[in-house]
Coordinates of N, CA and C in Angstrom, one line a residue:
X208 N -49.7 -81.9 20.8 CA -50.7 -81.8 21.9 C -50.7 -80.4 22.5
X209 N -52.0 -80.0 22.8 CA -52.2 -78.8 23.3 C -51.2 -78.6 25.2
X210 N -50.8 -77.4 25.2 CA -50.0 -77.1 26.3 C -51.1 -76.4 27.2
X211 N -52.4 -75.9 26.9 CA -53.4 -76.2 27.7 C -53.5 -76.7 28.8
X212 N -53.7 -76.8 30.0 CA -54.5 -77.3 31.6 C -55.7 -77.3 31.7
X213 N -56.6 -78.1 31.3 CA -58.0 -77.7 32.2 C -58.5 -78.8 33.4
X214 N -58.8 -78.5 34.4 CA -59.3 -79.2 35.9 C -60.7 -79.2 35.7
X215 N -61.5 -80.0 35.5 CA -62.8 -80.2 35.7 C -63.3 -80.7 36.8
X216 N -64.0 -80.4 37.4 CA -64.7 -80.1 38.7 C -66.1 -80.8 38.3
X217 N -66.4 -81.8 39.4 CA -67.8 -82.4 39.7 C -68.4 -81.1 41.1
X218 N -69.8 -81.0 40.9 CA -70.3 -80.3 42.6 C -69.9 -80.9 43.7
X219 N -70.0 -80.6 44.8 CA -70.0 -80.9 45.9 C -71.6 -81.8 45.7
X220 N -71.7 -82.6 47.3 CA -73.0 -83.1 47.3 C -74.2 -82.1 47.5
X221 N -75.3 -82.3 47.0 CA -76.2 -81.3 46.8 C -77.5 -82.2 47.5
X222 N -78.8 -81.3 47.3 CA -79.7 -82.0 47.9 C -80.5 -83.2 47.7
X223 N -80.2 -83.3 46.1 CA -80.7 -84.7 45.2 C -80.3 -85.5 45.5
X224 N -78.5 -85.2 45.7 CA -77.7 -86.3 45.7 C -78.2 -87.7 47.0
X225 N -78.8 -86.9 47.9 CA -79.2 -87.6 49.2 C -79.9 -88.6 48.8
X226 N -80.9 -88.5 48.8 CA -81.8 -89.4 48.6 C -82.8 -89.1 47.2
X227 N -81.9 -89.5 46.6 CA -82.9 -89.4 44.9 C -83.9 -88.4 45.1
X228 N -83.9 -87.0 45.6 CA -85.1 -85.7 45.5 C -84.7 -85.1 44.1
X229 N -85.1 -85.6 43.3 CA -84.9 -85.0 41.9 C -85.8 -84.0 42.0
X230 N -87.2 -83.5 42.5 CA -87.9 -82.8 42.1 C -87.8 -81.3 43.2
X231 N -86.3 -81.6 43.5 CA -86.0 -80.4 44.0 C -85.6 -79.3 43.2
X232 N -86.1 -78.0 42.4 CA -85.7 -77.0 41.8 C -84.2 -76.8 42.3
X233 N -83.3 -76.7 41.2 CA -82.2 -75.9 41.1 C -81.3 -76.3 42.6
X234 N -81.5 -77.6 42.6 CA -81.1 -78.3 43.8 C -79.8 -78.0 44.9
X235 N -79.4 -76.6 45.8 CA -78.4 -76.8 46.2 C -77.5 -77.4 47.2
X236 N -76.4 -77.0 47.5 CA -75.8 -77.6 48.2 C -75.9 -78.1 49.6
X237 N -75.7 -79.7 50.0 CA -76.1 -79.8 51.6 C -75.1 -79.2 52.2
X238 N -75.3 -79.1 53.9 CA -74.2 -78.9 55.0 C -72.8 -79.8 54.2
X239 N -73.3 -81.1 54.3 CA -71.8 -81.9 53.9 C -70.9 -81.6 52.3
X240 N -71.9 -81.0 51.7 CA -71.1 -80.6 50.4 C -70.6 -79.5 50.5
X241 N -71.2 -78.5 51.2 CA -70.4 -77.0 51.6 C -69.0 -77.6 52.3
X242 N -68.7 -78.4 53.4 CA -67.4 -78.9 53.8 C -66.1 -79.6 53.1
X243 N -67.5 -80.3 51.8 CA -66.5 -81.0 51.1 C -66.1 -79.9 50.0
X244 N -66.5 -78.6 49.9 CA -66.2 -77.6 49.1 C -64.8 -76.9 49.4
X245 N -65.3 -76.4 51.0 CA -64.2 -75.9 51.9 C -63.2 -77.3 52.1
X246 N -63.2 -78.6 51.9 CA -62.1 -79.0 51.9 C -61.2 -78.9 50.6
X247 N -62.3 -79.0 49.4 CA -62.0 -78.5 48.2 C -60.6 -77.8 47.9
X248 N -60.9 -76.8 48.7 CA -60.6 -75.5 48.6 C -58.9 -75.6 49.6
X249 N -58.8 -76.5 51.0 CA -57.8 -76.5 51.7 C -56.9 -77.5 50.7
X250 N -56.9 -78.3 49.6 CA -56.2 -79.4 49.2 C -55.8 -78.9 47.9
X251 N -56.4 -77.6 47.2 CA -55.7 -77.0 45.9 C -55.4 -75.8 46.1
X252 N -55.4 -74.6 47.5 CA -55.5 -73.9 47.5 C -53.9 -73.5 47.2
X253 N -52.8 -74.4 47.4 CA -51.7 -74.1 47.7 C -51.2 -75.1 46.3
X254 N -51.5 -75.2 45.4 CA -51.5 -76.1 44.2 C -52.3 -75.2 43.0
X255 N -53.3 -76.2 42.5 CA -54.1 -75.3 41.1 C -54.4 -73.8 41.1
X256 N -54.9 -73.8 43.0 CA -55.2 -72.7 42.7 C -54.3 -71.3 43.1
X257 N -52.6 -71.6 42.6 CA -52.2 -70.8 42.7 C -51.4 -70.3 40.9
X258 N -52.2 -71.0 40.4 CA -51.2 -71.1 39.2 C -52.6 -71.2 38.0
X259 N -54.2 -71.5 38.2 CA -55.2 -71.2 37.3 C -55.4 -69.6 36.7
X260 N -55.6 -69.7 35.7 CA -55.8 -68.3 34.7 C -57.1 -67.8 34.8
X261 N -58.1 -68.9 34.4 CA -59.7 -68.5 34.4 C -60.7 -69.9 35.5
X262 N -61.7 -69.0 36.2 CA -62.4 -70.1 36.8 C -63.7 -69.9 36.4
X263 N -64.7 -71.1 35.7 CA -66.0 -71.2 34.9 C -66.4 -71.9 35.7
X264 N -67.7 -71.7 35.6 CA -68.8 -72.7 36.3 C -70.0 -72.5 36.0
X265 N -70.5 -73.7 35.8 CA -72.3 -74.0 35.3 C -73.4 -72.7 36.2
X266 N -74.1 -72.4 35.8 CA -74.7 -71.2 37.0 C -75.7 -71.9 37.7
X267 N -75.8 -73.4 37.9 CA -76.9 -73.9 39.0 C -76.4 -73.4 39.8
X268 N -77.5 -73.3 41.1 CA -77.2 -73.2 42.5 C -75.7 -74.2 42.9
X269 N -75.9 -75.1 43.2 CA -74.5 -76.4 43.6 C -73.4 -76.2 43.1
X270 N -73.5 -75.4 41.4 CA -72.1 -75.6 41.1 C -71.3 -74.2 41.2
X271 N -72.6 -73.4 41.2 CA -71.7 -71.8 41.5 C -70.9 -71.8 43.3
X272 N -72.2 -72.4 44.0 CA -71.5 -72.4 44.9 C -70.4 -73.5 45.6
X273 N -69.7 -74.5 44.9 CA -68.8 -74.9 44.7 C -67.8 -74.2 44.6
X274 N -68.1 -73.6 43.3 CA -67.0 -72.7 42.8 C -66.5 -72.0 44.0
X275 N -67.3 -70.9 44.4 CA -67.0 -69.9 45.5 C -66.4 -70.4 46.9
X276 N -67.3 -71.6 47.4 CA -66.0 -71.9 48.5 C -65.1 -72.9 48.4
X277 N -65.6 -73.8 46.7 CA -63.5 -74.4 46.6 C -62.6 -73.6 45.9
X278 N -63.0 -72.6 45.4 CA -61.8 -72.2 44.6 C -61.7 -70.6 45.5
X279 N -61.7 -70.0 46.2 CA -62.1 -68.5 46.5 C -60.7 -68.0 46.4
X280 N -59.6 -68.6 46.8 CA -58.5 -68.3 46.4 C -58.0 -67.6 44.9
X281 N -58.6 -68.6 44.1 CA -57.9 -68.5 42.8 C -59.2 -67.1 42.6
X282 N -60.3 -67.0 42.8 CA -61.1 -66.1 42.5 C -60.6 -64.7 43.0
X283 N -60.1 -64.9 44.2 CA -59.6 -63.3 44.6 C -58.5 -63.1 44.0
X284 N -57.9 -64.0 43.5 CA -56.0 -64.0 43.3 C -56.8 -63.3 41.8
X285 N -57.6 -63.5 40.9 CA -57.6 -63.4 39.6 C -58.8 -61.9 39.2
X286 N -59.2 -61.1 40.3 CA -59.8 -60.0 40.2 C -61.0 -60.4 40.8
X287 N -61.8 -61.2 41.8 CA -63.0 -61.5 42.3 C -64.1 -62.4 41.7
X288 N -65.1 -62.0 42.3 CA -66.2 -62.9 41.8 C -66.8 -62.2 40.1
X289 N -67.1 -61.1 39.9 CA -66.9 -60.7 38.9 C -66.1 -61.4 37.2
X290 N -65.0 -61.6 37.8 CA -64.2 -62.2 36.8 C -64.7 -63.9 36.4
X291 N -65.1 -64.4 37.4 CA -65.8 -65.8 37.3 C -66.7 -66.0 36.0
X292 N -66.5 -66.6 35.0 CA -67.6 -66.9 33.8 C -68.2 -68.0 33.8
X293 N -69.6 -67.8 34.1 CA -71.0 -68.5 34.1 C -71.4 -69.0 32.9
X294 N -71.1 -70.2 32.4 CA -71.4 -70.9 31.1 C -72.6 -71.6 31.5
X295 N -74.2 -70.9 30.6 CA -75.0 -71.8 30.4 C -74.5 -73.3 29.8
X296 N -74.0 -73.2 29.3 CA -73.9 -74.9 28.2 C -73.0 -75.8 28.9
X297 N -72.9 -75.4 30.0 CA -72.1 -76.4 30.9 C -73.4 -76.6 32.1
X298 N -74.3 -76.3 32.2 CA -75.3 -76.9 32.9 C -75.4 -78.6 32.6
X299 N -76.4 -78.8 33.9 CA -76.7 -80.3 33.9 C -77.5 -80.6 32.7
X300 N -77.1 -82.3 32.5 CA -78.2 -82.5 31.3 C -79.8 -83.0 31.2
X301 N -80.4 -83.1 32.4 CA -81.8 -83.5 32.1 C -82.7 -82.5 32.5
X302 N -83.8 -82.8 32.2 CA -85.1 -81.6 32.4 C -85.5 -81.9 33.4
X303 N -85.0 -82.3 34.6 CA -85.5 -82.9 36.1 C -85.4 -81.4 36.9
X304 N -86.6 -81.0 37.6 CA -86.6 -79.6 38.6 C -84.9 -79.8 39.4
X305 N -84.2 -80.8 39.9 CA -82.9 -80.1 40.6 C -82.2 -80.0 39.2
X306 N -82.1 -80.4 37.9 CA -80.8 -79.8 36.9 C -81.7 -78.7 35.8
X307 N -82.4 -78.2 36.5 CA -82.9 -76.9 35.9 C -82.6 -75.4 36.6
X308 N -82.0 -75.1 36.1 CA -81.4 -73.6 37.0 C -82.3 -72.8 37.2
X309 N -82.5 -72.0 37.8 CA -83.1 -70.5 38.6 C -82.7 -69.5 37.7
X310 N -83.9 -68.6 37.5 CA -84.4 -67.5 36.5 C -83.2 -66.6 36.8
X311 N -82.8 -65.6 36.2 CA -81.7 -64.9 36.8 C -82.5 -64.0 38.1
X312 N -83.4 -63.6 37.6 CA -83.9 -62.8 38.5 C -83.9 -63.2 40.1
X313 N -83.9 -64.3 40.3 CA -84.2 -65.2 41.6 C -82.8 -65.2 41.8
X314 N -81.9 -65.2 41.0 CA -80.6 -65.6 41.7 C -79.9 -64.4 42.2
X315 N -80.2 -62.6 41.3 CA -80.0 -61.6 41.9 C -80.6 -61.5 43.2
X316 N -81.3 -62.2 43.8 CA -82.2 -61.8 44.9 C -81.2 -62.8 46.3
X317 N -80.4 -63.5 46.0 CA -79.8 -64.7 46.8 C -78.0 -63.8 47.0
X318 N -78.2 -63.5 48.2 CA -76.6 -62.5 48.5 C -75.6 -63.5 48.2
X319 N -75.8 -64.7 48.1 CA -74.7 -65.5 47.9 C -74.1 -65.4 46.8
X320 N -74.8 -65.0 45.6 CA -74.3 -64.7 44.6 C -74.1 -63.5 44.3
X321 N -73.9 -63.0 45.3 CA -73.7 -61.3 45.2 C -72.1 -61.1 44.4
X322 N -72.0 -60.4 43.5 CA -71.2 -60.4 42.9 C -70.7 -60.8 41.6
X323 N -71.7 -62.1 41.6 CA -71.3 -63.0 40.2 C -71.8 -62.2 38.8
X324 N -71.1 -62.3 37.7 CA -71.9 -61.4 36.6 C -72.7 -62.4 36.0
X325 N -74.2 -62.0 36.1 CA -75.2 -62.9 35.6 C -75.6 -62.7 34.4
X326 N -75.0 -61.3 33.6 CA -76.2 -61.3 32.3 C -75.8 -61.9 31.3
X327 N -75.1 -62.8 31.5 CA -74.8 -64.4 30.3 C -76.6 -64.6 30.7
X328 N -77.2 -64.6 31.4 CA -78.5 -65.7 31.3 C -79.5 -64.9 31.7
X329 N -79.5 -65.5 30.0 CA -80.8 -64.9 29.2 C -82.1 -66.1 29.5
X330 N -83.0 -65.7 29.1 CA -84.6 -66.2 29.4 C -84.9 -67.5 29.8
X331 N -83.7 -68.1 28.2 CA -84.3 -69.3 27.8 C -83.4 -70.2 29.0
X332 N -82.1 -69.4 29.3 CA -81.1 -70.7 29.8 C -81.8 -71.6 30.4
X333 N -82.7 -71.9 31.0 CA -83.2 -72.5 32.4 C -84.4 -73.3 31.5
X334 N -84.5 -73.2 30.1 CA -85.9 -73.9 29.3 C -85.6 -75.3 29.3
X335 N -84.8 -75.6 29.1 CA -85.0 -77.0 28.7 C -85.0 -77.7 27.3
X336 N -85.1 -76.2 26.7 CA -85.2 -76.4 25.3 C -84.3 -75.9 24.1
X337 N -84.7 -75.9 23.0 CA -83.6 -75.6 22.1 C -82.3 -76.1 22.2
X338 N -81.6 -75.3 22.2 CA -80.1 -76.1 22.6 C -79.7 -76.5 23.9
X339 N -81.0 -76.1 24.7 CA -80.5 -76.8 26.4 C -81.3 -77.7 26.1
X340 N -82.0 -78.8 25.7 CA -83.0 -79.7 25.5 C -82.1 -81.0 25.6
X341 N -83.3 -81.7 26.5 CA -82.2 -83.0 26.9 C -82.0 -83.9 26.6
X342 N -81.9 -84.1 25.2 CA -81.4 -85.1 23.9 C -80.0 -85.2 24.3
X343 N -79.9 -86.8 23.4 CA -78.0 -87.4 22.8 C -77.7 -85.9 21.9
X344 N -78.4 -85.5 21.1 CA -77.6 -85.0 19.5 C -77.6 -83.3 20.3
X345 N -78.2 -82.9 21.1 CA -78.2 -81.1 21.6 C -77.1 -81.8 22.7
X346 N -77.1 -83.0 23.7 CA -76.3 -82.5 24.5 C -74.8 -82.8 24.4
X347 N -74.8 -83.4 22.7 CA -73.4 -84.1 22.5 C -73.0 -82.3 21.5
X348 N -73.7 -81.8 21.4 CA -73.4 -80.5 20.7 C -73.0 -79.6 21.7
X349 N -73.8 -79.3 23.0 CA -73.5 -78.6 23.8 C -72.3 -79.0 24.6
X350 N -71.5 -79.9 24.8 CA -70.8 -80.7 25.2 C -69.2 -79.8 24.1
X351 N -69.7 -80.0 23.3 CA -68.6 -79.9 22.1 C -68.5 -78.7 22.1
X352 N -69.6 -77.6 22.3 CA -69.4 -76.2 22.7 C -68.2 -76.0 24.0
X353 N -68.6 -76.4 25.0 CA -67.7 -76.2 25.9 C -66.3 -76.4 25.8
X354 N -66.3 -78.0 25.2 CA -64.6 -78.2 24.8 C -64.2 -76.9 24.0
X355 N -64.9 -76.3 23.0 CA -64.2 -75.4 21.9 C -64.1 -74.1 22.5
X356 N -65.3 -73.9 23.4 CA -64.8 -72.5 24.5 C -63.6 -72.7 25.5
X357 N -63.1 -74.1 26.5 CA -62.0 -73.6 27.2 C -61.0 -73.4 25.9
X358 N -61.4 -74.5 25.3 CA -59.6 -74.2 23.8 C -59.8 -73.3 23.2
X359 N -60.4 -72.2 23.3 CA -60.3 -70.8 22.5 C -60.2 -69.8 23.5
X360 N -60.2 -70.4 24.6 CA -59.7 -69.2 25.9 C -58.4 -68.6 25.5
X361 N -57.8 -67.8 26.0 CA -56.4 -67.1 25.9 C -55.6 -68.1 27.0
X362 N -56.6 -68.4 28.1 CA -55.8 -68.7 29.3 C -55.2 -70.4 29.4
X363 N -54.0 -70.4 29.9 CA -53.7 -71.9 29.5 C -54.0 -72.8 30.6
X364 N -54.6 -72.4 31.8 CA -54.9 -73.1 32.9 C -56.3 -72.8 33.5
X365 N -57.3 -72.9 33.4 CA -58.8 -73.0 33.4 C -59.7 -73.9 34.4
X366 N -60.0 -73.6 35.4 CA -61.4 -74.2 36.1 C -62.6 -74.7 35.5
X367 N -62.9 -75.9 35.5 CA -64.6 -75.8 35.0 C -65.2 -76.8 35.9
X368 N -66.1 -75.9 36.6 CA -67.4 -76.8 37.8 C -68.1 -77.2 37.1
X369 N -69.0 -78.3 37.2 CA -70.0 -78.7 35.7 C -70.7 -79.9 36.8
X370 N -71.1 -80.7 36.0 CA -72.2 -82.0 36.6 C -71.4 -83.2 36.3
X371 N -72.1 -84.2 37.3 CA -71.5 -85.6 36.7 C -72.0 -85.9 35.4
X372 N -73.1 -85.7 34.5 CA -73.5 -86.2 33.3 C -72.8 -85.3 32.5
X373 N -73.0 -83.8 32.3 CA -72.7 -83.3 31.8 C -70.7 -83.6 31.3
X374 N -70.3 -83.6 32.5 CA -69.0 -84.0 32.8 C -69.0 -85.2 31.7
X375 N -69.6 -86.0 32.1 CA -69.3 -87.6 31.0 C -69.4 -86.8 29.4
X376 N -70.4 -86.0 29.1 CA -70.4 -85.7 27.9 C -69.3 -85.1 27.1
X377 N -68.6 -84.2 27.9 CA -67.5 -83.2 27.5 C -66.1 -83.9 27.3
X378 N -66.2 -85.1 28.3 CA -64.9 -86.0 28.0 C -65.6 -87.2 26.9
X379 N -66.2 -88.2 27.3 CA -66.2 -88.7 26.4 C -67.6 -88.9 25.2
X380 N -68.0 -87.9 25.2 CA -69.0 -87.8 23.8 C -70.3 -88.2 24.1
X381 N -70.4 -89.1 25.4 CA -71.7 -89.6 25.7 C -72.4 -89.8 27.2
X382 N -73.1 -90.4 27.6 CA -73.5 -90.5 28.8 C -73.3 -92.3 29.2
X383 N -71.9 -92.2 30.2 CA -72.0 -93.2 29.9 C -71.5 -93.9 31.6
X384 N -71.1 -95.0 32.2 CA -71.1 -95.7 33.5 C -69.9 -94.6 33.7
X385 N -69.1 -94.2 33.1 CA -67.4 -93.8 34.5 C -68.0 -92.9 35.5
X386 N -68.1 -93.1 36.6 CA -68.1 -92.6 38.3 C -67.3 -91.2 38.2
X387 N -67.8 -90.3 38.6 CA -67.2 -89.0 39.1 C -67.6 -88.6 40.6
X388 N -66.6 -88.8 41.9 CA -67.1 -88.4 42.7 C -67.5 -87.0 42.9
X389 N -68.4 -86.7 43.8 CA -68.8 -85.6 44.3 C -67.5 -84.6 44.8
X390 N -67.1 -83.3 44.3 CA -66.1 -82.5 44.6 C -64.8 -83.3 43.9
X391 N -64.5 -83.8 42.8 CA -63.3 -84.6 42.3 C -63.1 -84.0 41.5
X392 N -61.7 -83.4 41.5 CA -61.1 -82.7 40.4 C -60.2 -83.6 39.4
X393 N -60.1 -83.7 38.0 CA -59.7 -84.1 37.0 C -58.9 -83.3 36.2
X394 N -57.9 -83.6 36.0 CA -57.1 -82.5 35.2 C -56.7 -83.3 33.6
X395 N -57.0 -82.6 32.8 CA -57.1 -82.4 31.4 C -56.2 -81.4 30.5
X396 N -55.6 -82.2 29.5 CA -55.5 -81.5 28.5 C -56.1 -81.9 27.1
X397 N -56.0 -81.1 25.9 CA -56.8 -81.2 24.8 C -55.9 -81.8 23.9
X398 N -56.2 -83.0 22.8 CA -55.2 -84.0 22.3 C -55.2 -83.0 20.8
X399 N -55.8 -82.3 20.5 CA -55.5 -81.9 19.1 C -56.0 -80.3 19.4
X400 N -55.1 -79.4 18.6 CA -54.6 -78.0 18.8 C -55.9 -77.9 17.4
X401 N -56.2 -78.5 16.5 CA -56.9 -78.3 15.4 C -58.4 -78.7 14.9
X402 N -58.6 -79.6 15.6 CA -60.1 -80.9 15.8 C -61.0 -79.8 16.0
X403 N -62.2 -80.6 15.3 CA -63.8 -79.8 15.7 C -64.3 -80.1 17.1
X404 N -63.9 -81.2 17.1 CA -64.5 -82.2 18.3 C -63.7 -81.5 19.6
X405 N -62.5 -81.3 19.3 CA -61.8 -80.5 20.9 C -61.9 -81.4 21.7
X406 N -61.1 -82.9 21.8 CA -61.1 -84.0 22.4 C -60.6 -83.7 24.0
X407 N -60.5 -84.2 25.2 CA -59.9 -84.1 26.0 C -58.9 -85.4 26.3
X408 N -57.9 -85.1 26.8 CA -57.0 -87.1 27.6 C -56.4 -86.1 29.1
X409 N -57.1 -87.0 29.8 CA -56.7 -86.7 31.3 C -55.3 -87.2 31.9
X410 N -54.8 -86.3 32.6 CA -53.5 -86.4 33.0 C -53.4 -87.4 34.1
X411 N -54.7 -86.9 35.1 CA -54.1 -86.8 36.6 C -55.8 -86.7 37.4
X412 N -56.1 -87.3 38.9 CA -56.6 -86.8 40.0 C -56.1 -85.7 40.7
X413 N -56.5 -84.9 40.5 CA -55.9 -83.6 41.7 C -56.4 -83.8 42.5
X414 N -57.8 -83.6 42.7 CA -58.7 -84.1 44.4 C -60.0 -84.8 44.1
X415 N -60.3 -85.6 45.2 CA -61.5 -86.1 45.3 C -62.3 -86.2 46.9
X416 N -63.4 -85.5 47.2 CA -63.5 -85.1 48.5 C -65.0 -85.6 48.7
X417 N -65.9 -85.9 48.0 CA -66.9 -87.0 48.3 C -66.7 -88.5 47.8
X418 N -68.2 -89.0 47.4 CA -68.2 -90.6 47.1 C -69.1 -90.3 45.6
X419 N -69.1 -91.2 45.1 CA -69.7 -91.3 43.5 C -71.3 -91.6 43.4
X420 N -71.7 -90.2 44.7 CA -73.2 -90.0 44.2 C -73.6 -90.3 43.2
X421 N -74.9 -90.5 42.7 CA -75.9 -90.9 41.9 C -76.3 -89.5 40.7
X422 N -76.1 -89.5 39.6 CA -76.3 -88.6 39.2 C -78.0 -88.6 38.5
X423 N -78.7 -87.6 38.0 CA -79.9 -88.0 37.6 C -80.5 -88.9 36.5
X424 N -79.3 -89.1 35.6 CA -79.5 -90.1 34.7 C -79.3 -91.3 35.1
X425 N -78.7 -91.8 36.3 CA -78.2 -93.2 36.7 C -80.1 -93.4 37.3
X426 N -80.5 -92.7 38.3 CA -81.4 -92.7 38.8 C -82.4 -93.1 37.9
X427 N -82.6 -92.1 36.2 CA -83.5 -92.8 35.4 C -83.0 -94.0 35.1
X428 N -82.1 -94.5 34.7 CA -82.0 -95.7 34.8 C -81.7 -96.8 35.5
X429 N -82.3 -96.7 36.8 CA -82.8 -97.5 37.8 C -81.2 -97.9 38.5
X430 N -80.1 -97.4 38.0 CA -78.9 -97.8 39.1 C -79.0 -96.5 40.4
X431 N -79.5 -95.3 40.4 CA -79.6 -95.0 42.0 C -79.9 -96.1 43.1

C-alpha cells in the first residue's frame, strides 16, 4: 500500500447549492460557505495543514476560493498562492452554466485570484468538450487522470478541492448516491503503488463543516 496521504476536499456551499440556480455561470461562493471555509481552515490549520506537501484545486470560482480561505496556512507555509496547482480535470462534471468555469481572462480580471498561476487554462478548459465533455466514459477517464497525477506527485501529503460528483468519480469510478458534505475533508490513500486505475481506500473524516448539498447531478435526477 502506497505511503501516500491525500485529503480531498468538497467546496464550501456555493450559489447553486441554495436553491437549485444551476444556471448560474461558474457559480461562487455564498456568505455561509466563505464561513464554512474560514471554519475550514480553524479545524486543520493546526493538523493537515501543518504537515501537507502540495495544495490542488479545480479552477472554478467555489473551489479556488475554498482553497484560499481553508487552507491559507498550508499555502503560505508552502511558498504562496503561486505554488497552488489548478487542475483542469478536476473540474465539475456537467455542462450546467454553475459547473462551467470562467475564461481565464475573466478570472485575471477578479483580485481574488490575484496571484494564482492560471496558464494551466487553456481555451478549451471551460468547453465542455473533448475530454471535459460530460459523458460516463470522458468523465471516468478524467477521473482516472487525476488519481494518476496526485500518485505521480513527488509529495507524499497533497490537498485536492474538487466537486461533489467529480469527487464520487475519482473514488469510486462512477457517479453514484454516497453524500459528500459541503467543506468535508476525506483523507485517502492509494491501494496499489502499480495499478492503471490508481484506486483510492479512505482512512478517515478530517472535517466536515456544511450539510450534503445537492449536487447537479442529484438535481438532474430529480433527488434535489
Amino acid at each position: 500500500m502506497s505511503g501516500k496521504v491525500i485529503y480531498l476536499t468538497r467546496h464550501a456551499e456555493a450559489e447553486h447549492n441554495v436553491n437549485s440556480e444551476y444556471f448560474i455561470l461558474d457559480a461562487p461562493l455564498t456568505a455561509k460557505g466563505r464561513e464554512q471555509s474560514a471554519q475550514l481552515h480553524e479545524n486543520t490549520q493546526h493538523s493537515l495543514q501543518k504537515e501537507v506537501e502540495l495544495v490542488v484545486s479545480s479552477p472554478l470560482r467555489r473551489t479556488m476560493q475554498t482553497t484560499l480561505i481553508g487552507y491559507p496556512h498550508a499555502i503560505e507555509r508552502l511558498g504562496g498562492k503561486s505554488k497552488v496547482i489548478l487542475l483542469p480535470e478536476a473540474q465539475e462534471c456537467n455542462d450546467y452554466p454553475c459547473d462551467t468555469g470562467s475564461d481565464r481572462a475573466e478570472l485575471e480580471k477578479d483580485s481574488e485570484f490575484e496571484g494564482l498561476d492560471l496558464s494551466v487554462l487553456t481555451d478549451d478548459w471551460n468547453s465542455k468538450k473533448g475530454k471535459y465533455a460530460a459523458n460516463v466514459t470522458t468523465l471516468q477517464a478524467r477521473a482516472r487522470h487525476v488519481r494518476n497525477f496526485l500518485r505521480s506527485r513527488p509529495e507524499k501529503s497533497i490537498v485536492l478541492v474538487a466537486h461533489g460528483d467529480i469527487l464520487r468519480y475519482i473514488v469510486f469510478g462512477e457517479q453514484n448516491a454516497t453524500p459528500w458534505s459541503n467543506a468535508e475533508v476525506r483523507k485517502y490513500t492509494f491501494v496499489d503503488e502499480d495499478g492503471e486505475e490508481a484506486w483510492l481506500k479512505v482512512l478517515e473524516t478530517e472535517a466536515k463543516e456544511g450539510h450534503e448539498e445537492p449536487t447537479s447531478s442529484e438535481a438532474k435526477e430529480g433527488k434535489a
